[in-house]
Amino acid sequence: MTHALEGGYLGDVSFPWERWHADVPGDLAARLIWEAETAPGRWEAALGAPPRGGRVRLWHPARAGAADRAAWRDTVFERRLTQPVRQAFREHYPAGDGTATDMFGGYAVAIRPLLGVAVRDGWRGEHGAGLLRRDLGRWRVAFTVDGPLHRGASGFGFTGALHLQHRDGGQWCPARFTDAPPVLVSEALRSVDLLVSVAAFGLDDDPQLRDDARWQALTRLADRPLGETDRELPEGRDSCRMRRAALRRILAGFDGVSFGDRHVHVGPYAVHLATARVTRDGDPVTTDVRHRVPASAVPWLPYDEHLLERVAHTVVALAY
């Protein structure tokens, strides 16, 4: 039931109130935020029991303003609710008004885990075109990946722009992100974030990334089977795990810093270990750490990696 409800975000699914009342178990409904259409085009949000009559759908942060998102997060936190579908603290992504975004461009990614997650989530690779595509009804998102995308491929590649298209008759035409439903856009970008988060090595803006030694290191990492333990790196095989192990030591003296599987948390902020992307309670945040970190606070790094440096400096900036 929860997977079906969450999958409805991509289709902007809503139900008649009677069907919602009959099909959704009370315990499940009580921990979720619902919206009811109280007038044509007017939706009212409620926790657990939406107003009777009209249509009902799951609330999504991309359809709400900042104040409403903050209020619902406070409510869920104060009531200590465990939501069966991540809602109040769900990531959401504005993409601007263009037909493409570079939000997730410029990352070095391991092809094997990238394709593994992509296939599971409904992406199709087009090796010759250098694209991963996902069809969402009348909409299509196409993610540029410069690397091998055929079945069984390994090695690594580099990510580029994400494009939005709309089906017009029998053809796919470029479309602006503002033309598509905001929840569909947000969920498509969330799916891309998952791909990059799972498969990312580091950032392509490091001028040394293409040096032979690093190129060979990336090849070894990409070709190693998932789950294998590297004897030289006993605390973890993948770059994200190793980054976390290093940061635990680097940031040991900072108050308020804690670690999740793929994030470093600083109060309400979360810094992604695989992308250095910063969110505040799920909201994207732009940070400029270059002018916020005192020289005396710049941490020593146990190995040279651009992304490790960026994560560490971002955490220190947020902690000050």
Short mmCIF file of C-alpha atoms in Angstrom, two decimals:
data_model
loop_
_atom_site.label_atom_id
_atom_site.label_comp_id
_atom_site.label_asym_id
_atom_site.label_seq_id
_atom_site.Cartn_x
_atom_site.Cartn_y
_atom_site.Cartn_z
CA MET A 1 0.00 0.00 0.00
CA THR A 2 2.75 2.48 0.94
CA HIS A 3 4.67 1.82 -2.32
CA ALA A 4 1.50 2.35 -4.34
CA LEU A 5 0.71 5.59 -2.53
CA GLU A 6 4.24 6.92 -2.96
CA GLY A 7 4.28 5.89 -6.62
CA GLY A 8 1.20 8.03 -7.12
CA TYR A 9 3.32 11.16 -6.73
CA LEU A 10 4.67 10.72 -10.27
CA GLY A 11 1.16 10.44 -11.71
CA ASP A 12 -0.41 13.20 -9.60
CA VAL A 13 -2.89 10.56 -8.38
CA SER A 14 -5.95 11.49 -6.34
CA PHE A 15 -8.91 9.43 -5.12
CA PRO A 16 -12.59 10.05 -4.40
CA TRP A 17 -13.00 10.52 -0.66
CA GLU A 18 -15.16 7.38 -0.43
CA ARG A 19 -12.49 5.22 -2.04
CA TRP A 20 -9.80 6.73 0.18
CA HIS A 21 -11.92 6.02 3.29
CA ALA A 22 -12.57 2.42 2.22
CA ASP A 23 -9.09 1.47 0.98
CA VAL A 24 -6.57 3.23 3.23
CA PRO A 25 -6.18 1.60 6.68
CA GLY A 26 -6.78 3.96 9.58
CA ASP A 27 -3.35 3.43 11.18
CA LEU A 28 -1.64 4.24 7.88
CA ALA A 29 -3.84 7.26 7.22
CA ALA A 30 -3.30 8.69 10.70
CA ARG A 31 0.45 9.14 10.16
CA LEU A 32 0.22 10.83 6.77
CA ILE A 33 -0.65 14.32 5.57
CA TRP A 34 -3.53 14.41 3.12
CA GLU A 35 -4.99 17.07 0.88
CA ALA A 36 -8.71 17.25 0.07
CA GLU A 37 -10.17 19.27 -2.79
CA THR A 38 -12.66 21.49 -1.00
CA ALA A 39 -13.41 23.51 -4.15
CA PRO A 40 -12.26 23.21 -7.79
CA GLY A 41 -8.49 23.68 -7.71
CA ARG A 42 -8.45 24.41 -3.97
CA TRP A 43 -6.83 21.81 -1.72
CA GLU A 44 -6.81 21.76 2.08
CA ALA A 45 -4.17 19.80 4.00
CA ALA A 46 -4.86 17.78 7.13
CA LEU A 47 -3.06 15.15 9.17
CA GLY A 48 -4.83 11.79 9.27
CA ALA A 49 -8.38 12.72 8.24
CA PRO A 50 -9.02 15.05 5.28
CA PRO A 51 -12.38 16.82 5.01
CA ARG A 52 -15.17 14.57 3.76
CA GLY A 53 -16.16 14.81 0.11
CA GLY A 54 -14.25 15.69 -3.05
CA ARG A 55 -10.97 14.08 -4.00
CA VAL A 56 -8.03 13.19 -1.76
CA ARG A 57 -4.28 13.00 -2.47
CA LEU A 58 -1.04 12.78 -0.52
CA TRP A 59 0.48 16.10 0.48
CA HIS A 60 3.87 16.81 -1.12
CA PRO A 61 6.36 19.56 -0.13
CA ALA A 62 6.78 20.69 -3.75
CA ARG A 63 3.17 21.90 -3.71
CA ALA A 64 3.56 23.80 -0.43
CA GLY A 65 5.18 27.03 0.61
CA ALA A 66 8.15 27.30 2.96
CA ALA A 67 6.00 28.22 5.96
CA ASP A 68 3.67 25.26 5.45
CA ARG A 69 6.59 22.87 5.02
CA ALA A 70 8.16 24.12 8.24
CA ALA A 71 4.85 23.87 10.12
CA TRP A 72 4.27 20.27 9.04
CA ARG A 73 7.82 19.31 9.99
CA ASP A 74 7.26 20.82 13.41
CA THR A 75 4.01 18.86 13.76
CA VAL A 76 5.57 15.55 12.77
CA PHE A 77 8.55 16.18 15.05
CA GLU A 78 6.45 17.26 18.05
CA ARG A 79 4.17 14.24 17.73
CA ARG A 80 7.11 11.89 17.10
CA LEU A 81 5.34 10.44 14.08
CA THR A 82 7.00 7.73 12.01
CA GLN A 83 5.57 8.38 8.58
CA PRO A 84 5.16 5.27 6.39
CA VAL A 85 5.77 7.49 3.36
CA ARG A 86 8.42 10.17 3.77
CA GLN A 87 6.49 13.43 3.49
CA ALA A 88 7.26 16.23 5.92
CA PHE A 89 11.02 15.70 5.59
CA ARG A 90 10.95 14.61 1.96
CA GLU A 91 13.50 16.21 -0.36
CA HIS A 92 12.01 18.41 -3.04
CA TYR A 93 13.70 20.03 -6.02
CA PRO A 94 12.93 23.20 -7.94
CA ALA A 95 14.46 23.03 -11.42
CA GLY A 96 13.98 26.55 -12.82
CA ASP A 97 12.14 27.41 -16.01
CA GLY A 98 14.53 25.96 -18.60
CA THR A 99 14.32 22.72 -20.56
CA ALA A 100 17.47 21.33 -18.91
CA THR A 101 19.30 21.59 -15.61
CA ASP A 102 22.93 20.98 -14.60
CA MET A 103 21.94 20.37 -10.97
CA PHE A 104 23.45 16.88 -11.06
CA GLY A 105 26.07 17.43 -13.73
CA GLY A 106 29.82 17.13 -13.28
CA TYR A 107 30.03 14.00 -11.11
CA ALA A 108 32.24 10.98 -11.71
CA VAL A 109 30.04 7.90 -11.29
CA ALA A 110 30.60 4.15 -11.18
CA ILE A 111 28.58 2.64 -14.01
CA ARG A 112 27.68 -0.69 -12.39
CA PRO A 113 25.81 0.71 -9.34
CA LEU A 114 24.41 3.53 -11.48
CA LEU A 115 22.78 1.10 -13.89
CA GLY A 116 21.66 -1.18 -11.07
CA VAL A 117 19.62 1.58 -9.43
CA ALA A 118 18.53 3.00 -12.80
CA VAL A 119 17.00 -0.28 -13.99
CA ARG A 120 15.20 -0.76 -10.69
CA ASP A 121 13.67 2.72 -10.90
CA GLY A 122 12.54 2.46 -14.52
CA TRP A 123 15.38 4.19 -16.37
CA ARG A 124 16.49 2.89 -19.79
CA GLY A 125 20.01 3.37 -21.06
CA GLU A 126 20.82 4.41 -24.63
CA HIS A 127 24.49 3.63 -25.01
CA GLY A 128 25.07 5.39 -28.34
CA ALA A 129 23.23 8.50 -27.21
CA GLY A 130 24.89 8.69 -23.80
CA LEU A 131 21.52 9.05 -22.07
CA LEU A 132 19.45 7.44 -19.35
CA ARG A 133 15.76 7.99 -20.06
CA ARG A 134 12.69 7.59 -17.92
CA ASP A 135 9.16 7.94 -19.30
CA LEU A 136 6.54 9.38 -16.96
CA GLY A 137 3.32 9.31 -18.93
CA ARG A 138 3.35 12.27 -21.31
CA TRP A 139 6.68 13.43 -19.88
CA ARG A 140 10.21 12.10 -20.27
CA VAL A 141 13.42 12.96 -18.43
CA ALA A 142 16.76 12.26 -20.10
CA PHE A 143 19.96 12.26 -18.01
CA THR A 144 23.26 12.68 -19.83
CA VAL A 145 25.98 10.21 -18.79
CA ASP A 146 29.29 10.13 -20.65
CA GLY A 147 30.13 6.46 -20.17
CA PRO A 148 29.08 2.92 -21.13
CA LEU A 149 25.36 2.38 -20.57
CA HIS A 150 24.79 -1.07 -22.07
CA ARG A 151 23.75 -4.13 -20.09
CA GLY A 152 26.63 -5.52 -18.01
CA ALA A 153 28.76 -2.38 -18.40
CA SER A 154 31.30 -1.41 -15.77
CA GLY A 155 33.94 1.28 -15.48
CA PHE A 156 32.94 4.88 -14.81
CA GLY A 157 31.51 7.94 -16.52
CA PHE A 158 30.69 11.58 -15.99
CA THR A 159 27.24 13.08 -15.56
CA GLY A 160 25.85 15.98 -17.55
CA ALA A 161 22.57 17.83 -17.90
CA LEU A 162 19.09 16.50 -17.21
CA HIS A 163 16.57 17.30 -19.96
CA LEU A 164 12.76 17.39 -19.87
CA GLN A 165 10.65 16.40 -22.86
CA HIS A 166 6.92 16.28 -23.60
CA ARG A 167 5.18 13.94 -26.01
CA ASP A 168 3.43 15.83 -28.78
CA GLY A 169 1.62 13.35 -30.97
CA GLY A 170 4.22 10.70 -31.77
CA GLN A 171 7.27 12.85 -31.08
CA TRP A 172 9.15 13.92 -27.98
CA CYS A 173 9.79 17.68 -27.86
CA PRO A 174 11.80 19.80 -25.38
CA ALA A 175 9.66 21.15 -22.55
CA ARG A 176 10.21 23.63 -19.74
CA PHE A 177 10.26 22.30 -16.21
CA THR A 178 7.62 24.88 -15.27
CA ASP A 179 5.24 23.30 -17.81
CA ALA A 180 5.20 19.96 -15.95
CA PRO A 181 3.48 19.27 -12.61
CA PRO A 182 5.84 20.42 -9.83
CA VAL A 183 5.58 17.11 -7.97
CA LEU A 184 6.50 15.13 -11.09
CA VAL A 185 9.53 17.39 -11.66
CA SER A 186 10.59 17.12 -8.02
CA GLU A 187 10.26 13.34 -7.94
CA ALA A 188 12.16 12.96 -11.23
CA LEU A 189 15.00 15.06 -9.83
CA ARG A 190 14.87 13.09 -6.58
CA SER A 191 15.33 9.92 -8.65
CA VAL A 192 18.39 11.42 -10.35
CA ASP A 193 19.78 12.47 -6.98
CA LEU A 194 19.48 8.86 -5.87
CA LEU A 195 21.40 7.66 -8.93
CA VAL A 196 24.21 10.14 -8.31
CA SER A 197 24.22 9.57 -4.56
CA VAL A 198 24.68 5.84 -4.98
CA ALA A 199 27.23 5.96 -7.78
CA ALA A 200 29.19 9.21 -7.37
CA PHE A 201 32.95 9.21 -6.90
CA GLY A 202 33.61 12.92 -6.85
CA LEU A 203 33.37 16.17 -8.72
CA ASP A 204 34.56 16.77 -12.26
CA ASP A 205 35.61 20.30 -11.44
CA ASP A 206 38.81 18.97 -9.88
CA PRO A 207 41.45 19.65 -12.59
CA GLN A 208 43.52 16.69 -11.38
CA LEU A 209 40.67 14.17 -11.62
CA ARG A 210 41.77 13.07 -15.08
CA ASP A 211 45.38 12.49 -14.08
CA ASP A 212 46.52 8.94 -14.83
CA ALA A 213 46.81 7.87 -11.18
CA ARG A 214 43.31 9.01 -10.31
CA TRP A 215 41.92 7.65 -13.57
CA GLN A 216 43.34 4.23 -12.70
CA ALA A 217 42.01 4.48 -9.14
CA LEU A 218 38.53 5.22 -10.43
CA THR A 219 38.77 2.25 -12.78
CA ARG A 220 39.71 -0.08 -9.91
CA LEU A 221 36.86 1.21 -7.77
CA ALA A 222 34.32 0.94 -10.58
CA ASP A 223 35.33 -2.59 -11.57
CA ARG A 224 35.36 -4.00 -8.04
CA PRO A 225 32.21 -6.04 -7.27
CA LEU A 226 29.70 -4.45 -4.92
CA GLY A 227 30.13 -5.58 -1.33
CA GLU A 228 33.78 -6.52 -1.72
CA THR A 229 36.04 -5.37 1.10
CA ASP A 230 39.26 -3.67 0.12
CA ARG A 231 42.11 -4.97 2.30
CA GLU A 232 43.89 -1.63 2.05
CA LEU A 233 40.73 0.22 3.12
CA PRO A 234 39.41 -1.88 6.01
CA GLU A 235 36.66 0.53 7.05
CA GLY A 236 34.76 0.33 3.78
CA ARG A 237 34.97 -0.37 0.08
CA ASP A 238 33.03 2.43 -1.54
CA SER A 239 34.12 6.05 -1.63
CA CYS A 240 31.12 7.19 0.38
CA ARG A 241 31.90 4.80 3.22
CA MET A 242 35.54 5.76 3.22
CA ARG A 243 34.66 9.43 3.19
CA ARG A 244 32.42 8.91 6.21
CA ALA A 245 35.15 7.01 8.06
CA ALA A 246 37.60 9.83 7.41
CA LEU A 247 35.17 12.57 8.37
CA ARG A 248 34.31 10.85 11.67
CA ARG A 249 37.91 11.44 12.69
CA ILE A 250 38.29 14.87 11.08
CA LEU A 251 35.17 16.25 12.74
CA ALA A 252 35.45 14.44 16.07
CA GLY A 253 35.91 17.69 18.00
CA PHE A 254 32.91 19.52 16.54
CA ASP A 255 29.79 19.74 18.69
CA GLY A 256 26.44 18.95 17.09
CA VAL A 257 27.86 16.90 14.21
CA SER A 258 26.43 13.43 13.64
CA PHE A 259 26.54 10.86 10.85
CA GLY A 260 23.95 8.93 8.89
CA ASP A 261 24.49 6.34 6.18
CA ARG A 262 25.05 8.98 3.49
CA HIS A 263 24.86 12.33 5.27
CA VAL A 264 26.76 14.39 7.82
CA HIS A 265 24.22 16.23 9.99
CA VAL A 266 24.85 19.65 11.52
CA GLY A 267 21.75 20.73 13.40
CA PRO A 268 18.97 21.00 10.81
CA TYR A 269 21.47 20.73 7.93
CA ALA A 270 22.47 17.56 6.10
CA VAL A 271 25.53 17.39 3.82
CA HIS A 272 25.48 14.48 1.40
CA LEU A 273 28.63 12.36 1.56
CA ALA A 274 28.46 11.41 -2.13
CA THR A 275 27.56 14.78 -3.66
CA ALA A 276 28.25 17.48 -1.01
CA ARG A 277 24.70 18.71 -1.65
CA VAL A 278 23.34 20.63 1.36
CA THR A 279 19.74 20.51 2.56
CA ARG A 280 17.98 21.99 5.56
CA ASP A 281 15.15 19.72 6.68
CA GLY A 282 14.93 18.51 3.08
CA ASP A 283 15.06 21.96 1.47
CA PRO A 284 18.01 22.60 -0.88
CA VAL A 285 20.51 25.14 0.46
CA THR A 286 23.22 27.02 -1.41
CA THR A 287 26.40 27.46 0.60
CA ASP A 288 29.60 29.31 -0.18
CA VAL A 289 32.17 27.87 2.20
CA ARG A 290 35.18 29.73 0.83
CA HIS A 291 34.47 32.88 2.86
CA ARG A 292 32.87 31.25 5.90
CA VAL A 293 35.59 28.97 7.23
CA PRO A 294 38.30 30.64 9.36
CA ALA A 295 41.80 29.63 8.31
CA SER A 296 42.44 28.22 11.78
CA ALA A 297 39.42 25.91 11.46
CA VAL A 298 40.34 24.33 8.12
CA PRO A 299 40.73 20.64 8.97
CA TRP A 300 43.60 18.40 8.02
CA LEU A 301 42.54 15.80 5.45
CA PRO A 302 43.95 12.26 5.56
CA TYR A 303 43.84 11.92 1.77
CA ASP A 304 43.54 14.21 -1.22
CA GLU A 305 40.04 14.23 -2.66
CA HIS A 306 38.15 17.26 -3.87
CA LEU A 307 34.78 16.02 -2.65
CA LEU A 308 36.10 15.08 0.80
CA GLU A 309 37.52 18.59 1.10
CA ARG A 310 34.23 20.14 0.03
CA VAL A 311 32.17 18.09 2.49
CA ALA A 312 34.56 18.78 5.36
CA HIS A 313 34.73 22.54 4.72
CA THR A 314 30.95 22.73 4.30
CA VAL A 315 30.35 20.98 7.62
CA VAL A 316 32.85 23.24 9.39
CA ALA A 317 31.20 26.34 7.85
CA LEU A 318 27.78 25.20 9.00
CA ALA A 319 29.07 24.36 12.48
CA TYR A 320 30.47 27.90 12.99
#
